[in-house]
mmCIF file with all atom_site columns, C-alpha atoms in Angstrom:
data_model
loop_
_atom_site.group_PDB
_atom_site.id
_atom_site.type_symbol
_atom_site.label_atom_id
_atom_site.label_alt_id
_atom_site.label_comp_id
_atom_site.label_asym_id
_atom_site.label_entity_id
_atom_site.label_seq_id
_atom_site.pdbx_PDB_ins_code
_atom_site.Cartn_x
_atom_site.Cartn_y
_atom_site.Cartn_z
_atom_site.occupancy
_atom_site.B_iso_or_equiv
_atom_site.pdbx_formal_charge
_atom_site.auth_seq_id
_atom_site.auth_comp_id
_atom_site.auth_asym_id
_atom_site.auth_atom_id
_atom_site.pdbx_PDB_model_num
ATOM 1   C CA . UNK A 1 1   ? 99.547  113.324 92.878  1.00 0.00 ? 804 UNK A CA 1
ATOM 2   C CA . UNK A 1 2   ? 96.779  114.769 94.981  1.00 0.00 ? 805 UNK A CA 1
ATOM 3   C CA . UNK A 1 3   ? 95.928  112.536 97.940  1.00 0.00 ? 806 UNK A CA 1
ATOM 4   C CA . UNK A 1 4   ? 93.345  114.744 99.578  1.00 0.00 ? 807 UNK A CA 1
ATOM 5   C CA . UNK A 1 5   ? 90.731  117.305 98.639  1.00 0.00 ? 808 UNK A CA 1
ATOM 6   C CA . UNK A 1 6   ? 88.855  118.919 101.492 1.00 0.00 ? 809 UNK A CA 1
ATOM 7   C CA . UNK A 1 7   ? 85.417  120.489 101.482 1.00 0.00 ? 810 UNK A CA 1
ATOM 8   C CA . UNK A 1 8   ? 86.670  124.005 100.745 1.00 0.00 ? 811 UNK A CA 1
ATOM 9   C CA . UNK A 1 9   ? 88.492  123.020 97.587  1.00 0.00 ? 812 UNK A CA 1
ATOM 10  C CA . UNK A 1 10  ? 92.094  122.966 98.745  1.00 0.00 ? 813 UNK A CA 1
ATOM 11  C CA . UNK A 1 11  ? 94.195  119.868 98.243  1.00 0.00 ? 814 UNK A CA 1
ATOM 12  C CA . UNK A 1 12  ? 97.430  118.311 99.397  1.00 0.00 ? 815 UNK A CA 1
ATOM 13  C CA . UNK A 1 13  ? 99.951  117.380 96.741  1.00 0.00 ? 816 UNK A CA 1
ATOM 14  C CA . UNK A 1 14  ? 102.476 114.628 97.416  1.00 0.00 ? 817 UNK A CA 1
ATOM 15  C CA . UNK A 1 15  ? 105.306 114.187 94.927  1.00 0.00 ? 818 UNK A CA 1
ATOM 16  C CA . UNK A 1 16  ? 106.074 110.745 93.429  1.00 0.00 ? 819 UNK A CA 1
ATOM 17  C CA . UNK A 1 17  ? 109.413 110.417 95.252  1.00 0.00 ? 820 UNK A CA 1
ATOM 18  C CA . UNK A 1 18  ? 107.678 110.901 98.592  1.00 0.00 ? 821 UNK A CA 1
ATOM 19  C CA . UNK A 1 19  ? 104.961 108.420 97.612  1.00 0.00 ? 822 UNK A CA 1
ATOM 20  C CA . UNK A 1 20  ? 107.641 105.889 96.642  1.00 0.00 ? 823 UNK A CA 1
ATOM 21  C CA . UNK A 1 21  ? 109.328 106.331 100.052 1.00 0.00 ? 824 UNK A CA 1
ATOM 22  C CA . UNK A 1 22  ? 106.008 105.925 101.884 1.00 0.00 ? 825 UNK A CA 1
ATOM 23  C CA . UNK A 1 23  ? 105.214 102.820 99.801  1.00 0.00 ? 826 UNK A CA 1
ATOM 24  C CA . UNK A 1 24  ? 108.558 101.301 100.737 1.00 0.00 ? 827 UNK A CA 1
ATOM 25  C CA . UNK A 1 25  ? 107.915 102.113 104.366 1.00 0.00 ? 828 UNK A CA 1
ATOM 26  C CA . UNK A 1 26  ? 104.466 100.501 104.088 1.00 0.00 ? 829 UNK A CA 1
ATOM 27  C CA . UNK A 1 27  ? 106.036 97.376  102.570 1.00 0.00 ? 830 UNK A CA 1
ATOM 28  C CA . UNK A 1 28  ? 108.484 97.120  105.476 1.00 0.00 ? 831 UNK A CA 1
ATOM 29  C CA . UNK A 1 29  ? 106.933 98.582  108.634 1.00 0.00 ? 832 UNK A CA 1
ATOM 30  C CA . UNK A 1 30  ? 103.344 99.193  107.593 1.00 0.00 ? 833 UNK A CA 1
ATOM 31  C CA . UNK A 1 31  ? 100.089 97.334  107.445 1.00 0.00 ? 834 UNK A CA 1
ATOM 32  C CA . UNK A 1 32  ? 96.895  97.463  105.405 1.00 0.00 ? 835 UNK A CA 1
ATOM 33  C CA . UNK A 1 33  ? 94.234  96.320  107.850 1.00 0.00 ? 836 UNK A CA 1
ATOM 34  C CA . UNK A 1 34  ? 90.689  95.176  107.241 1.00 0.00 ? 837 UNK A CA 1
ATOM 35  C CA . UNK A 1 35  ? 88.436  95.761  110.209 1.00 0.00 ? 838 UNK A CA 1
ATOM 36  C CA . UNK A 1 36  ? 85.206  93.834  110.568 1.00 0.00 ? 839 UNK A CA 1
ATOM 37  C CA . UNK A 1 37  ? 83.153  95.437  113.319 1.00 0.00 ? 840 UNK A CA 1
ATOM 38  C CA . UNK A 1 38  ? 79.750  94.757  114.777 1.00 0.00 ? 841 UNK A CA 1
ATOM 39  C CA . UNK A 1 39  ? 77.457  97.587  113.773 1.00 0.00 ? 842 UNK A CA 1
ATOM 40  C CA . UNK A 1 40  ? 73.945  97.219  115.214 1.00 0.00 ? 843 UNK A CA 1
ATOM 41  C CA . UNK A 1 41  ? 72.616  100.175 113.201 1.00 0.00 ? 844 UNK A CA 1
ATOM 42  C CA . UNK A 1 42  ? 73.880  98.679  109.946 1.00 0.00 ? 845 UNK A CA 1
ATOM 43  C CA . UNK A 1 43  ? 71.380  96.726  107.842 1.00 0.00 ? 846 UNK A CA 1
ATOM 44  C CA . UNK A 1 44  ? 73.559  93.594  108.050 1.00 0.00 ? 847 UNK A CA 1
ATOM 45  C CA . UNK A 1 45  ? 74.855  94.023  111.624 1.00 0.00 ? 848 UNK A CA 1
ATOM 46  C CA . UNK A 1 46  ? 78.498  94.328  110.518 1.00 0.00 ? 849 UNK A CA 1
ATOM 47  C CA . UNK A 1 47  ? 80.677  96.825  108.692 1.00 0.00 ? 850 UNK A CA 1
ATOM 48  C CA . UNK A 1 48  ? 84.016  96.553  106.936 1.00 0.00 ? 851 UNK A CA 1
ATOM 49  C CA . UNK A 1 49  ? 86.664  99.260  107.053 1.00 0.00 ? 852 UNK A CA 1
ATOM 50  C CA . UNK A 1 50  ? 90.216  99.646  105.806 1.00 0.00 ? 853 UNK A CA 1
ATOM 51  C CA . UNK A 1 51  ? 92.992  101.273 107.824 1.00 0.00 ? 854 UNK A CA 1
ATOM 52  C CA . UNK A 1 52  ? 96.608  101.919 106.879 1.00 0.00 ? 855 UNK A CA 1
ATOM 53  C CA . UNK A 1 53  ? 99.160  101.959 109.685 1.00 0.00 ? 856 UNK A CA 1
ATOM 54  C CA . UNK A 1 54  ? 102.879 102.402 110.118 1.00 0.00 ? 857 UNK A CA 1
ATOM 55  C CA . UNK A 1 55  ? 104.788 101.329 113.237 1.00 0.00 ? 858 UNK A CA 1
ATOM 56  C CA . UNK A 1 56  ? 108.209 102.248 114.467 1.00 0.00 ? 859 UNK A CA 1
ATOM 57  C CA . UNK A 1 57  ? 110.287 102.078 117.643 1.00 0.00 ? 860 UNK A CA 1
ATOM 58  C CA . UNK A 1 58  ? 109.558 105.221 119.641 1.00 0.00 ? 861 UNK A CA 1
ATOM 59  C CA . UNK A 1 59  ? 113.142 106.456 119.161 1.00 0.00 ? 862 UNK A CA 1
ATOM 60  C CA . UNK A 1 60  ? 112.333 106.696 115.420 1.00 0.00 ? 863 UNK A CA 1
ATOM 61  C CA . UNK A 1 61  ? 108.962 108.405 115.816 1.00 0.00 ? 864 UNK A CA 1
ATOM 62  C CA . UNK A 1 62  ? 110.350 111.322 113.802 1.00 0.00 ? 865 UNK A CA 1
ATOM 63  C CA . UNK A 1 63  ? 109.899 109.192 110.661 1.00 0.00 ? 866 UNK A CA 1
ATOM 64  C CA . UNK A 1 64  ? 106.190 108.771 111.429 1.00 0.00 ? 867 UNK A CA 1
ATOM 65  C CA . UNK A 1 65  ? 105.939 112.506 112.159 1.00 0.00 ? 868 UNK A CA 1
ATOM 66  C CA . UNK A 1 66  ? 107.502 113.221 108.764 1.00 0.00 ? 869 UNK A CA 1
ATOM 67  C CA . UNK A 1 67  ? 105.067 110.903 106.936 1.00 0.00 ? 870 UNK A CA 1
ATOM 68  C CA . UNK A 1 68  ? 102.159 112.479 108.826 1.00 0.00 ? 871 UNK A CA 1
ATOM 69  C CA . UNK A 1 69  ? 103.392 115.936 107.786 1.00 0.00 ? 872 UNK A CA 1
ATOM 70  C CA . UNK A 1 70  ? 103.490 114.808 104.145 1.00 0.00 ? 873 UNK A CA 1
ATOM 71  C CA . UNK A 1 71  ? 99.991  113.310 104.192 1.00 0.00 ? 874 UNK A CA 1
ATOM 72  C CA . UNK A 1 72  ? 98.198  115.500 106.727 1.00 0.00 ? 875 UNK A CA 1
ATOM 73  C CA . UNK A 1 73  ? 95.667  112.869 107.767 1.00 0.00 ? 876 UNK A CA 1
ATOM 74  C CA . UNK A 1 74  ? 95.379  110.305 110.564 1.00 0.00 ? 877 UNK A CA 1
ATOM 75  C CA . UNK A 1 75  ? 96.924  110.233 114.026 1.00 0.00 ? 878 UNK A CA 1
ATOM 76  C CA . UNK A 1 76  ? 100.037 109.055 115.819 1.00 0.00 ? 879 UNK A CA 1
ATOM 77  C CA . UNK A 1 77  ? 99.940  107.256 119.153 1.00 0.00 ? 880 UNK A CA 1
ATOM 78  C CA . UNK A 1 78  ? 102.792 106.245 121.446 1.00 0.00 ? 881 UNK A CA 1
ATOM 79  C CA . UNK A 1 79  ? 102.810 103.017 123.455 1.00 0.00 ? 882 UNK A CA 1
ATOM 80  C CA . UNK A 1 80  ? 105.571 103.538 126.051 1.00 0.00 ? 883 UNK A CA 1
ATOM 81  C CA . UNK A 1 81  ? 105.284 100.059 127.570 1.00 0.00 ? 884 UNK A CA 1
ATOM 82  C CA . UNK A 1 82  ? 106.172 98.598  124.161 1.00 0.00 ? 885 UNK A CA 1
ATOM 83  C CA . UNK A 1 83  ? 108.562 101.398 123.061 1.00 0.00 ? 886 UNK A CA 1
ATOM 84  C CA . UNK A 1 84  ? 106.348 101.653 119.990 1.00 0.00 ? 887 UNK A CA 1
ATOM 85  C CA . UNK A 1 85  ? 104.784 104.482 118.000 1.00 0.00 ? 888 UNK A CA 1
ATOM 86  C CA . UNK A 1 86  ? 102.012 103.935 115.470 1.00 0.00 ? 889 UNK A CA 1
ATOM 87  C CA . UNK A 1 87  ? 100.632 106.205 112.764 1.00 0.00 ? 890 UNK A CA 1
ATOM 88  C CA . UNK A 1 88  ? 97.112  105.159 111.694 1.00 0.00 ? 891 UNK A CA 1
ATOM 89  C CA . UNK A 1 89  ? 94.921  106.476 108.871 1.00 0.00 ? 892 UNK A CA 1
ATOM 90  C CA . UNK A 1 90  ? 91.256  105.418 108.916 1.00 0.00 ? 893 UNK A CA 1
ATOM 91  C CA . UNK A 1 91  ? 89.402  107.988 106.786 1.00 0.00 ? 894 UNK A CA 1
ATOM 92  C CA . UNK A 1 92  ? 88.075  105.769 103.987 1.00 0.00 ? 895 UNK A CA 1
ATOM 93  C CA . UNK A 1 93  ? 88.099  108.418 101.250 1.00 0.00 ? 896 UNK A CA 1
ATOM 94  C CA . UNK A 1 94  ? 91.646  109.424 102.128 1.00 0.00 ? 897 UNK A CA 1
ATOM 95  C CA . UNK A 1 95  ? 92.798  105.791 102.413 1.00 0.00 ? 898 UNK A CA 1
ATOM 96  C CA . UNK A 1 96  ? 91.389  105.058 98.953  1.00 0.00 ? 899 UNK A CA 1
ATOM 97  C CA . UNK A 1 97  ? 93.235  108.000 97.374  1.00 0.00 ? 900 UNK A CA 1
ATOM 98  C CA . UNK A 1 98  ? 96.425  107.173 99.281  1.00 0.00 ? 901 UNK A CA 1
ATOM 99  C CA . UNK A 1 99  ? 96.410  103.532 98.207  1.00 0.00 ? 902 UNK A CA 1
ATOM 100 C CA . UNK A 1 100 ? 95.830  104.566 94.585  1.00 0.00 ? 903 UNK A CA 1
ATOM 101 C CA . UNK A 1 101 ? 98.845  106.878 94.861  1.00 0.00 ? 904 UNK A CA 1
ATOM 102 C CA . UNK A 1 102 ? 101.039 104.191 96.461  1.00 0.00 ? 905 UNK A CA 1
ATOM 103 C CA . UNK A 1 103 ? 99.952  101.413 94.094  1.00 0.00 ? 906 UNK A CA 1
ATOM 104 C CA . UNK A 1 104 ? 102.712 101.860 91.467  1.00 0.00 ? 907 UNK A CA 1
ATOM 105 C CA . UNK A 1 105 ? 105.398 101.611 94.151  1.00 0.00 ? 908 UNK A CA 1
ATOM 106 C CA . UNK A 1 106 ? 104.187 98.847  96.513  1.00 0.00 ? 909 UNK A CA 1
ATOM 107 C CA . UNK A 1 107 ? 105.774 95.431  96.017  1.00 0.00 ? 910 UNK A CA 1
ATOM 108 C CA . UNK A 1 108 ? 105.417 93.272  99.141  1.00 0.00 ? 911 UNK A CA 1
ATOM 109 C CA . UNK A 1 109 ? 101.876 94.260  100.136 1.00 0.00 ? 912 UNK A CA 1
ATOM 110 C CA . UNK A 1 110 ? 100.467 94.664  96.639  1.00 0.00 ? 913 UNK A CA 1
ATOM 111 C CA . UNK A 1 111 ? 97.836  91.936  97.074  1.00 0.00 ? 914 UNK A CA 1
ATOM 112 C CA . UNK A 1 112 ? 96.482  93.531  100.281 1.00 0.00 ? 915 UNK A CA 1
ATOM 113 C CA . UNK A 1 113 ? 96.475  96.926  98.563  1.00 0.00 ? 916 UNK A CA 1
ATOM 114 C CA . UNK A 1 114 ? 94.597  95.583  95.554  1.00 0.00 ? 917 UNK A CA 1
ATOM 115 C CA . UNK A 1 115 ? 91.996  93.834  97.735  1.00 0.00 ? 918 UNK A CA 1
ATOM 116 C CA . UNK A 1 116 ? 91.601  96.967  99.886  1.00 0.00 ? 919 UNK A CA 1
ATOM 117 C CA . UNK A 1 117 ? 90.941  99.099  96.808  1.00 0.00 ? 920 UNK A CA 1
ATOM 118 C CA . UNK A 1 118 ? 88.363  96.587  95.592  1.00 0.00 ? 921 UNK A CA 1
ATOM 119 C CA . UNK A 1 119 ? 86.615  96.792  98.968  1.00 0.00 ? 922 UNK A CA 1
ATOM 120 C CA . UNK A 1 120 ? 86.745  100.589 99.122  1.00 0.00 ? 923 UNK A CA 1
ATOM 121 C CA . UNK A 1 121 ? 85.189  100.929 95.677  1.00 0.00 ? 924 UNK A CA 1
ATOM 122 C CA . UNK A 1 122 ? 82.126  98.883  96.709  1.00 0.00 ? 925 UNK A CA 1
ATOM 123 C CA . UNK A 1 123 ? 80.082  102.025 97.318  1.00 0.00 ? 926 UNK A CA 1
ATOM 124 C CA . UNK A 1 124 ? 76.858  100.189 98.174  1.00 0.00 ? 927 UNK A CA 1
ATOM 125 C CA . UNK A 1 125 ? 78.338  97.598  100.559 1.00 0.00 ? 928 UNK A CA 1
ATOM 126 C CA . UNK A 1 126 ? 76.280  99.005  103.435 1.00 0.00 ? 929 UNK A CA 1
ATOM 127 C CA . UNK A 1 127 ? 72.956  98.710  101.552 1.00 0.00 ? 930 UNK A CA 1
ATOM 128 C CA . UNK A 1 128 ? 73.149  95.866  99.027  1.00 0.00 ? 931 UNK A CA 1
ATOM 129 C CA . UNK A 1 129 ? 73.471  92.296  100.352 1.00 0.00 ? 932 UNK A CA 1
ATOM 130 C CA . UNK A 1 130 ? 75.599  91.018  97.456  1.00 0.00 ? 933 UNK A CA 1
ATOM 131 C CA . UNK A 1 131 ? 78.008  93.964  97.794  1.00 0.00 ? 934 UNK A CA 1
ATOM 132 C CA . UNK A 1 132 ? 78.108  93.463  101.564 1.00 0.00 ? 935 UNK A CA 1
ATOM 133 C CA . UNK A 1 133 ? 79.037  89.788  101.130 1.00 0.00 ? 936 UNK A CA 1
ATOM 134 C CA . UNK A 1 134 ? 81.674  90.646  98.543  1.00 0.00 ? 937 UNK A CA 1
ATOM 135 C CA . UNK A 1 135 ? 83.134  93.313  100.867 1.00 0.00 ? 938 UNK A CA 1
ATOM 136 C CA . UNK A 1 136 ? 83.193  90.865  103.752 1.00 0.00 ? 939 UNK A CA 1
ATOM 137 C CA . UNK A 1 137 ? 84.953  88.262  101.601 1.00 0.00 ? 940 UNK A CA 1
ATOM 138 C CA . UNK A 1 138 ? 87.542  90.863  100.552 1.00 0.00 ? 941 UNK A CA 1
ATOM 139 C CA . UNK A 1 139 ? 88.092  91.911  104.186 1.00 0.00 ? 942 UNK A CA 1
ATOM 140 C CA . UNK A 1 140 ? 88.619  88.300  105.219 1.00 0.00 ? 943 UNK A CA 1
ATOM 141 C CA . UNK A 1 141 ? 91.138  87.827  102.411 1.00 0.00 ? 944 UNK A CA 1
ATOM 142 C CA . UNK A 1 142 ? 93.086  90.888  103.571 1.00 0.00 ? 945 UNK A CA 1
ATOM 143 C CA . UNK A 1 143 ? 92.994  89.626  107.143 1.00 0.00 ? 946 UNK A CA 1
ATOM 144 C CA . UNK A 1 144 ? 94.345  86.288  105.925 1.00 0.00 ? 947 UNK A CA 1
ATOM 145 C CA . UNK A 1 145 ? 97.548  88.028  104.834 1.00 0.00 ? 948 UNK A CA 1
ATOM 146 C CA . UNK A 1 146 ? 97.998  89.705  108.234 1.00 0.00 ? 949 UNK A CA 1
ATOM 147 C CA . UNK A 1 147 ? 98.591  88.155  111.651 1.00 0.00 ? 950 UNK A CA 1
ATOM 148 C CA . UNK A 1 148 ? 95.853  88.924  114.157 1.00 0.00 ? 951 UNK A CA 1
ATOM 149 C CA . UNK A 1 149 ? 96.903  87.681  117.572 1.00 0.00 ? 952 UNK A CA 1
ATOM 150 C CA . UNK A 1 150 ? 93.981  88.761  119.729 1.00 0.00 ? 953 UNK A CA 1
ATOM 151 C CA . UNK A 1 151 ? 90.810  89.436  117.746 1.00 0.00 ? 954 UNK A CA 1
ATOM 152 C CA . UNK A 1 152 ? 89.308  86.993  115.321 1.00 0.00 ? 955 UNK A CA 1
ATOM 153 C CA . UNK A 1 153 ? 86.095  87.298  113.372 1.00 0.00 ? 956 UNK A CA 1
ATOM 154 C CA . UNK A 1 154 ? 84.413  84.086  114.497 1.00 0.00 ? 957 UNK A CA 1
ATOM 155 C CA . UNK A 1 155 ? 80.979  84.502  112.912 1.00 0.00 ? 958 UNK A CA 1
ATOM 156 C CA . UNK A 1 156 ? 82.340  83.987  109.413 1.00 0.00 ? 959 UNK A CA 1
ATOM 157 C CA . UNK A 1 157 ? 79.395  83.965  106.984 1.00 0.00 ? 960 UNK A CA 1
ATOM 158 C CA . UNK A 1 158 ? 81.712  83.792  103.962 1.00 0.00 ? 961 UNK A CA 1
ATOM 159 C CA . UNK A 1 159 ? 84.170  81.153  102.766 1.00 0.00 ? 962 UNK A CA 1
ATOM 160 C CA . UNK A 1 160 ? 87.165  82.471  100.861 1.00 0.00 ? 963 UNK A CA 1
ATOM 161 C CA . UNK A 1 161 ? 90.101  80.932  99.051  1.00 0.00 ? 964 UNK A CA 1
ATOM 162 C CA . UNK A 1 162 ? 93.489  82.451  99.814  1.00 0.00 ? 965 UNK A CA 1
ATOM 163 C CA . UNK A 1 163 ? 95.763  83.431  96.949  1.00 0.00 ? 966 UNK A CA 1
ATOM 164 C CA . UNK A 1 164 ? 99.495  84.086  97.032  1.00 0.00 ? 967 UNK A CA 1
ATOM 165 C CA . UNK A 1 165 ? 101.040 87.530  96.895  1.00 0.00 ? 968 UNK A CA 1
ATOM 166 C CA . UNK A 1 166 ? 102.133 89.195  93.700  1.00 0.00 ? 969 UNK A CA 1
#
């Protein structure tokens, strides 16, 4: 499975066994996040983005380094005060291809993955009002599955119904 093609035509191939391992790691110590950010230059004043992250105690950072080496995208940050390391991928094109590759193997976070892919495939969500509203609703659904302790999107222009996981 190719998870990345760059502008000069080369690509990174990740074998199915590695994708299955990464999917299992995502199910256990990972997160599919929906960010809703103020964006004054955007037609609607907001934008939605998807990020995939993996966290691990700093003593096990080597696992995050290994996943990063397999995927070749994103960045790893250490938080010494929390003894925590986090690997985050935010490139939307890469995240879309990665989630498509992980989809057959994800069990616990399948609903978030499915919603994230729906959001990422809304190509005109920054221009078309209906697509923007649909993307915002999808982002809020994803956020409903995750626990956000500090930041909440308070100007909620969309009402959504929460569904159970797969």
